[in-house]
PDB file of C-alpha atoms in Angstrom:
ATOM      1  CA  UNK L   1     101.670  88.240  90.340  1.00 85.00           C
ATOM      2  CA  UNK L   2      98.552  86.437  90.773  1.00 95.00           C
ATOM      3  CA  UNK L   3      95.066  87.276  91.191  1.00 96.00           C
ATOM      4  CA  UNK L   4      95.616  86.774  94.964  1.00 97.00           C
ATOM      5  CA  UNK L   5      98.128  88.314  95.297  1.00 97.00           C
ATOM      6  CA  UNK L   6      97.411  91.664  93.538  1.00 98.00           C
ATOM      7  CA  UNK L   7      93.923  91.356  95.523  1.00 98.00           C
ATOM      8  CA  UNK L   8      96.022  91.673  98.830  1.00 98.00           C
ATOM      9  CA  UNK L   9      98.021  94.410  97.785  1.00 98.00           C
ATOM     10  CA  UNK L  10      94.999  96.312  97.219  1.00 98.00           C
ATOM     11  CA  UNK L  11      93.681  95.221 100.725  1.00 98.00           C
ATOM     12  CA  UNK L  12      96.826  96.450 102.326  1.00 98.00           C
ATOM     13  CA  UNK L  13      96.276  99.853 100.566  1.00 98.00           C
ATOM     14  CA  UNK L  14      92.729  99.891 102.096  1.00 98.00           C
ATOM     15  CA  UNK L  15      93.935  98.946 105.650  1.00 98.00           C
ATOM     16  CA  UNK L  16      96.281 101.614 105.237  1.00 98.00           C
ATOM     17  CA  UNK L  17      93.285 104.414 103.917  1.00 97.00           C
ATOM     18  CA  UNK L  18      91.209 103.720 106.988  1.00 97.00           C
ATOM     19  CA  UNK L  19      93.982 105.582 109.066  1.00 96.00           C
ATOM     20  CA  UNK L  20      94.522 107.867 106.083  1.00 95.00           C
ATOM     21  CA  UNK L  21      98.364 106.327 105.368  1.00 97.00           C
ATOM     22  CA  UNK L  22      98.482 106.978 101.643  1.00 95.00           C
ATOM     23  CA  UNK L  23     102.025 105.729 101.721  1.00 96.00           C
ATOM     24  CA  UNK L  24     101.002 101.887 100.894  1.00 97.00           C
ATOM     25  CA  UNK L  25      99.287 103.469  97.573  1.00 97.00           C
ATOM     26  CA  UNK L  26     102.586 105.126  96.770  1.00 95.00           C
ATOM     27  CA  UNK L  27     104.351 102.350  96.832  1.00 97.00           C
ATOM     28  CA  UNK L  28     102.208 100.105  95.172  1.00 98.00           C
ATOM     29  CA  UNK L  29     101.372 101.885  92.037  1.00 98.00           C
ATOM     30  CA  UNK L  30     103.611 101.656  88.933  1.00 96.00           C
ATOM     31  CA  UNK L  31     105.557 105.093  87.790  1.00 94.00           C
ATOM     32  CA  UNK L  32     103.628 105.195  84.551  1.00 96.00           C
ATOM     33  CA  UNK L  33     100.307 104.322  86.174  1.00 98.00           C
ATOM     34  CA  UNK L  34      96.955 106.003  84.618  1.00 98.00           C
ATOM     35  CA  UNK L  35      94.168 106.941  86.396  1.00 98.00           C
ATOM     36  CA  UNK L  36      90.954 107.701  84.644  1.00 98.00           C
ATOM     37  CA  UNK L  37      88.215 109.395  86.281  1.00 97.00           C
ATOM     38  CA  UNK L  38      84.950 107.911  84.594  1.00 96.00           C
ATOM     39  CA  UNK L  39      81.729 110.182  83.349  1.00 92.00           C
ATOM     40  CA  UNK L  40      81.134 113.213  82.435  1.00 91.00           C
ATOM     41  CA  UNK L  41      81.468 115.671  85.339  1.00 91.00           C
ATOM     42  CA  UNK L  42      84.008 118.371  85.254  1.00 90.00           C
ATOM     43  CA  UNK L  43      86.027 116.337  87.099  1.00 94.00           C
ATOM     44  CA  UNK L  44      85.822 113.634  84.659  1.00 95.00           C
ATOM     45  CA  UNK L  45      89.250 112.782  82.482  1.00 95.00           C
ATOM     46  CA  UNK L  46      92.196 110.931  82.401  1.00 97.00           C
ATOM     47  CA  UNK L  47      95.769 111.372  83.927  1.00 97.00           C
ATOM     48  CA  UNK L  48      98.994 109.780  82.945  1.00 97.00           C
ATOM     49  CA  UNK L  49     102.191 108.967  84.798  1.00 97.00           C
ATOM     50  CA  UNK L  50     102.868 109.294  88.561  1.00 95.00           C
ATOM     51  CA  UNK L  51     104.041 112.974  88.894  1.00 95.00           C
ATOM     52  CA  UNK L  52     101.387 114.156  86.562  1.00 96.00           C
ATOM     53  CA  UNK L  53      98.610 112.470  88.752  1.00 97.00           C
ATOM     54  CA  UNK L  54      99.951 113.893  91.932  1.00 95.00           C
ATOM     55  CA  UNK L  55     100.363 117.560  90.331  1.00 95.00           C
ATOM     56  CA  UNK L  56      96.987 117.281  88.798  1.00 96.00           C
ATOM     57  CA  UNK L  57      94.629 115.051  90.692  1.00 96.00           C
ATOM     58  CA  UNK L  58      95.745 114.351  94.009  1.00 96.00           C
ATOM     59  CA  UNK L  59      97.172 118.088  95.321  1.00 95.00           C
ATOM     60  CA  UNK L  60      94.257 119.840  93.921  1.00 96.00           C
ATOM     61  CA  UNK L  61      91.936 117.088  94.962  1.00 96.00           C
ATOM     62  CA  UNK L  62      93.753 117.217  98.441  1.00 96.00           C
ATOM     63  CA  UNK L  63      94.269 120.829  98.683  1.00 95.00           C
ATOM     64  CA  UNK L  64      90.308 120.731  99.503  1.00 96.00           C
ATOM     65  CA  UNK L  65      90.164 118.943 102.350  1.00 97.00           C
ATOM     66  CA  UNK L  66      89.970 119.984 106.170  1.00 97.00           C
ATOM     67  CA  UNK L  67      90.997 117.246 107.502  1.00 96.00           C
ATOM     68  CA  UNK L  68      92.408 113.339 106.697  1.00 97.00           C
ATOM     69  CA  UNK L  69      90.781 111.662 104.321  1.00 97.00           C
ATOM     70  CA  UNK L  70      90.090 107.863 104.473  1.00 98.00           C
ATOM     71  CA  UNK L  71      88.927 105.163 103.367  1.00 98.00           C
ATOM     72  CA  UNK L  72      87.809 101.379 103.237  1.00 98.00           C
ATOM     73  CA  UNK L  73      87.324  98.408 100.845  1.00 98.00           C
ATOM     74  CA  UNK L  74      83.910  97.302 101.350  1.00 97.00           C
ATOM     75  CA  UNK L  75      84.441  94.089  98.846  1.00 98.00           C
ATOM     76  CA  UNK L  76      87.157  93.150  96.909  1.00 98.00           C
ATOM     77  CA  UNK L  77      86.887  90.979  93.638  1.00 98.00           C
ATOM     78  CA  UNK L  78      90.114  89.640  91.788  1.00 98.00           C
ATOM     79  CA  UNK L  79      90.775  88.310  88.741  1.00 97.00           C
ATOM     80  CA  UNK L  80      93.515  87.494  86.106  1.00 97.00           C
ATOM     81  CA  UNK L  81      95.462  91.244  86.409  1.00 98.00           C
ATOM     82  CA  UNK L  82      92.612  93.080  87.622  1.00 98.00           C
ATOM     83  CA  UNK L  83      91.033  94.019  91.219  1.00 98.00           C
ATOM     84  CA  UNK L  84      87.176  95.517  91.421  1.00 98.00           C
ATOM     85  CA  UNK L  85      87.027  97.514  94.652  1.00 98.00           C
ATOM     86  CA  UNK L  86      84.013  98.865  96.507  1.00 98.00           C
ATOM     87  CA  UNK L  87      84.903 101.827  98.903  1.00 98.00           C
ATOM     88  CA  UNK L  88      83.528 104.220 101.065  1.00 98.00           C
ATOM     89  CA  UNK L  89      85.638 107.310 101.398  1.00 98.00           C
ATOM     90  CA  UNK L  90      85.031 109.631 103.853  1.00 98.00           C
ATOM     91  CA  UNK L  91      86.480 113.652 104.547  1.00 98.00           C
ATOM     92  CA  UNK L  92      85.187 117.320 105.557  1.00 98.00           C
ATOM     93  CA  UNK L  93      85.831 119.265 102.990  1.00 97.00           C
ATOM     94  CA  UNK L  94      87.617 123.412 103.928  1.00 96.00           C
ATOM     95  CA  UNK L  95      83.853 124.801 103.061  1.00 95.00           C
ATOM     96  CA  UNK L  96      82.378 122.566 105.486  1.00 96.00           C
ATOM     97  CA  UNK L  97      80.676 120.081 102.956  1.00 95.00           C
ATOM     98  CA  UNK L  98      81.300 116.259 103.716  1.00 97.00           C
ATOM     99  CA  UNK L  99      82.668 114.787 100.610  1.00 97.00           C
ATOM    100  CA  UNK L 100      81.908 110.844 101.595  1.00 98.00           C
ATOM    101  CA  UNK L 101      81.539 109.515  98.754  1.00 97.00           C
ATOM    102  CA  UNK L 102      81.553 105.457  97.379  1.00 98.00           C
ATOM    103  CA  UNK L 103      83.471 104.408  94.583  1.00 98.00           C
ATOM    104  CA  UNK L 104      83.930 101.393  92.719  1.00 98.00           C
ATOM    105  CA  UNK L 105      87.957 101.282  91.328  1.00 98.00           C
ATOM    106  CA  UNK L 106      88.820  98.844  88.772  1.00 98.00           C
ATOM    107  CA  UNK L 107      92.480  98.446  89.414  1.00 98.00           C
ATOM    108  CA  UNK L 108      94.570  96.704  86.948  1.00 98.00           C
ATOM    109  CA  UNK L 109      98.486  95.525  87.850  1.00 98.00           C
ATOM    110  CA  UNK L 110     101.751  95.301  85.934  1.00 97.00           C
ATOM    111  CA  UNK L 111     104.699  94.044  86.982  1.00 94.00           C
ATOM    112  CA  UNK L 112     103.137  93.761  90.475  1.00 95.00           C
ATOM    113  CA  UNK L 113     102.582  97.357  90.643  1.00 98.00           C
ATOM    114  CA  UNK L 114      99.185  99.257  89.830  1.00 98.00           C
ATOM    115  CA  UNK L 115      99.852 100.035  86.452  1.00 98.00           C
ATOM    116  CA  UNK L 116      95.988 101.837  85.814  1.00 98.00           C
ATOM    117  CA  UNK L 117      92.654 102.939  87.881  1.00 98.00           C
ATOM    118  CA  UNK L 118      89.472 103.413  86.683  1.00 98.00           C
ATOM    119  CA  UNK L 119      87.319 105.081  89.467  1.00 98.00           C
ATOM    120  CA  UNK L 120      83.313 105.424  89.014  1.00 98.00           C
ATOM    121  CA  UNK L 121      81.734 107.619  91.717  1.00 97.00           C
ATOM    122  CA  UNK L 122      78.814 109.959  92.616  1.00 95.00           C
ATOM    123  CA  UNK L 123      80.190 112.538  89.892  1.00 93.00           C
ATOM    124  CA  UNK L 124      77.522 114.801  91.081  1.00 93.00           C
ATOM    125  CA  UNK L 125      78.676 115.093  94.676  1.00 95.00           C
ATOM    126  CA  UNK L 126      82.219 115.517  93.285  1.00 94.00           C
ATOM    127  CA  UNK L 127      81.132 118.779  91.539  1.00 93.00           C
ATOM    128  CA  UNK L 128      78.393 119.776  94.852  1.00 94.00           C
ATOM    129  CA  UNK L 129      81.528 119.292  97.282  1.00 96.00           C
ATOM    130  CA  UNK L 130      84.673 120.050  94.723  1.00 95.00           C
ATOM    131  CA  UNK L 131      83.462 122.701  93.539  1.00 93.00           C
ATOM    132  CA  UNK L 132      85.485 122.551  89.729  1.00 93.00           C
ATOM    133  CA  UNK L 133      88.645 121.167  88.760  1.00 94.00           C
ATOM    134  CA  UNK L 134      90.036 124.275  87.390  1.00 93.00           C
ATOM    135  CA  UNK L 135      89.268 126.040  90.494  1.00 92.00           C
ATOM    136  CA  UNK L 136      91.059 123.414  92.736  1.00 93.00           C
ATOM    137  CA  UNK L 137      93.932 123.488  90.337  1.00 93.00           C
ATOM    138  CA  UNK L 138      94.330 127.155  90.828  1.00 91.00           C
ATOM    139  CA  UNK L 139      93.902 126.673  94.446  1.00 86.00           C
ATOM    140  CA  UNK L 140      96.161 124.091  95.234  1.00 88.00           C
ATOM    141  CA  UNK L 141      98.942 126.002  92.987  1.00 85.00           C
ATOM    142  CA  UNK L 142      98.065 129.067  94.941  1.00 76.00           C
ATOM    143  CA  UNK L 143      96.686 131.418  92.017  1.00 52.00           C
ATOM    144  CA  UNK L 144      92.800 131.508  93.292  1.00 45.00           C
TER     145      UNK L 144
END
């Protein structure tokens, strides 16, 4: 696919976000896709292949959350296989802490699916509003 083209997938995922549709994402990322969280918070690390990064990142990460979660492409940048978003996300969190956060993902495609993320963010309002990874892993697997 070309730059373009991989540019207006990513677009289409954001369109989708603002409602809080994650299903555009699913289908748009590859089944081996990586997604590495960048820094050095707690939350920080790297997940591989799509059932691990829905087991591991996105129900715990979810599993926090009082209500939908969105979010919107501020500017997109494409180039060769690779798309540089800037977002604004925006949810309550169940402790009543507002986890909006804004990220810059470096998205890079294979195949003309999303074959790896690389999301920077304000790692420090992760951990303020999170709270820990291990403790939304137990949570969201019901052993807090």
């Amino acid at each position: 696919m070309s730059a373009q083209e991989n540019k207006e997938t990513i677009r289409r995922v954001y369109a989708a976000l603002e409602t809080g549709d994650r299903s555009v994402f699913g289908d748009s990322v590859h089944p081996n896709y990586v997604w590495r969280l960048a820094g050095s918070s707690d939350w920080s690390r790297r997940f591989e292949g799509q059932e691990a990064i829905r087991r591991d990142l996105l129900a715990p990460l979810f599993s926090l959350f009082a209500d939908t979660y969105t979010a919107s492409a501020v500017t997109l940048v494409a180039e060769d296989d690779r798309v540089v978003a800037e977002v604004r996300g925006k949810v309550l969190t169940k402790t009543g802490q507002r986890y909006d956060n804004d990220y810059c993902f470096v998205f890079r495609f294979r195949e003309g699916k999303i074959a790896e993320i690389v999301e920077y963010c304000d790692t420090d309002l992760c951990v303020r509003a999170l709270g820990s990874y291990d403790d939304a892993v137990s949570a969201s697997r019901g052993s807090a």
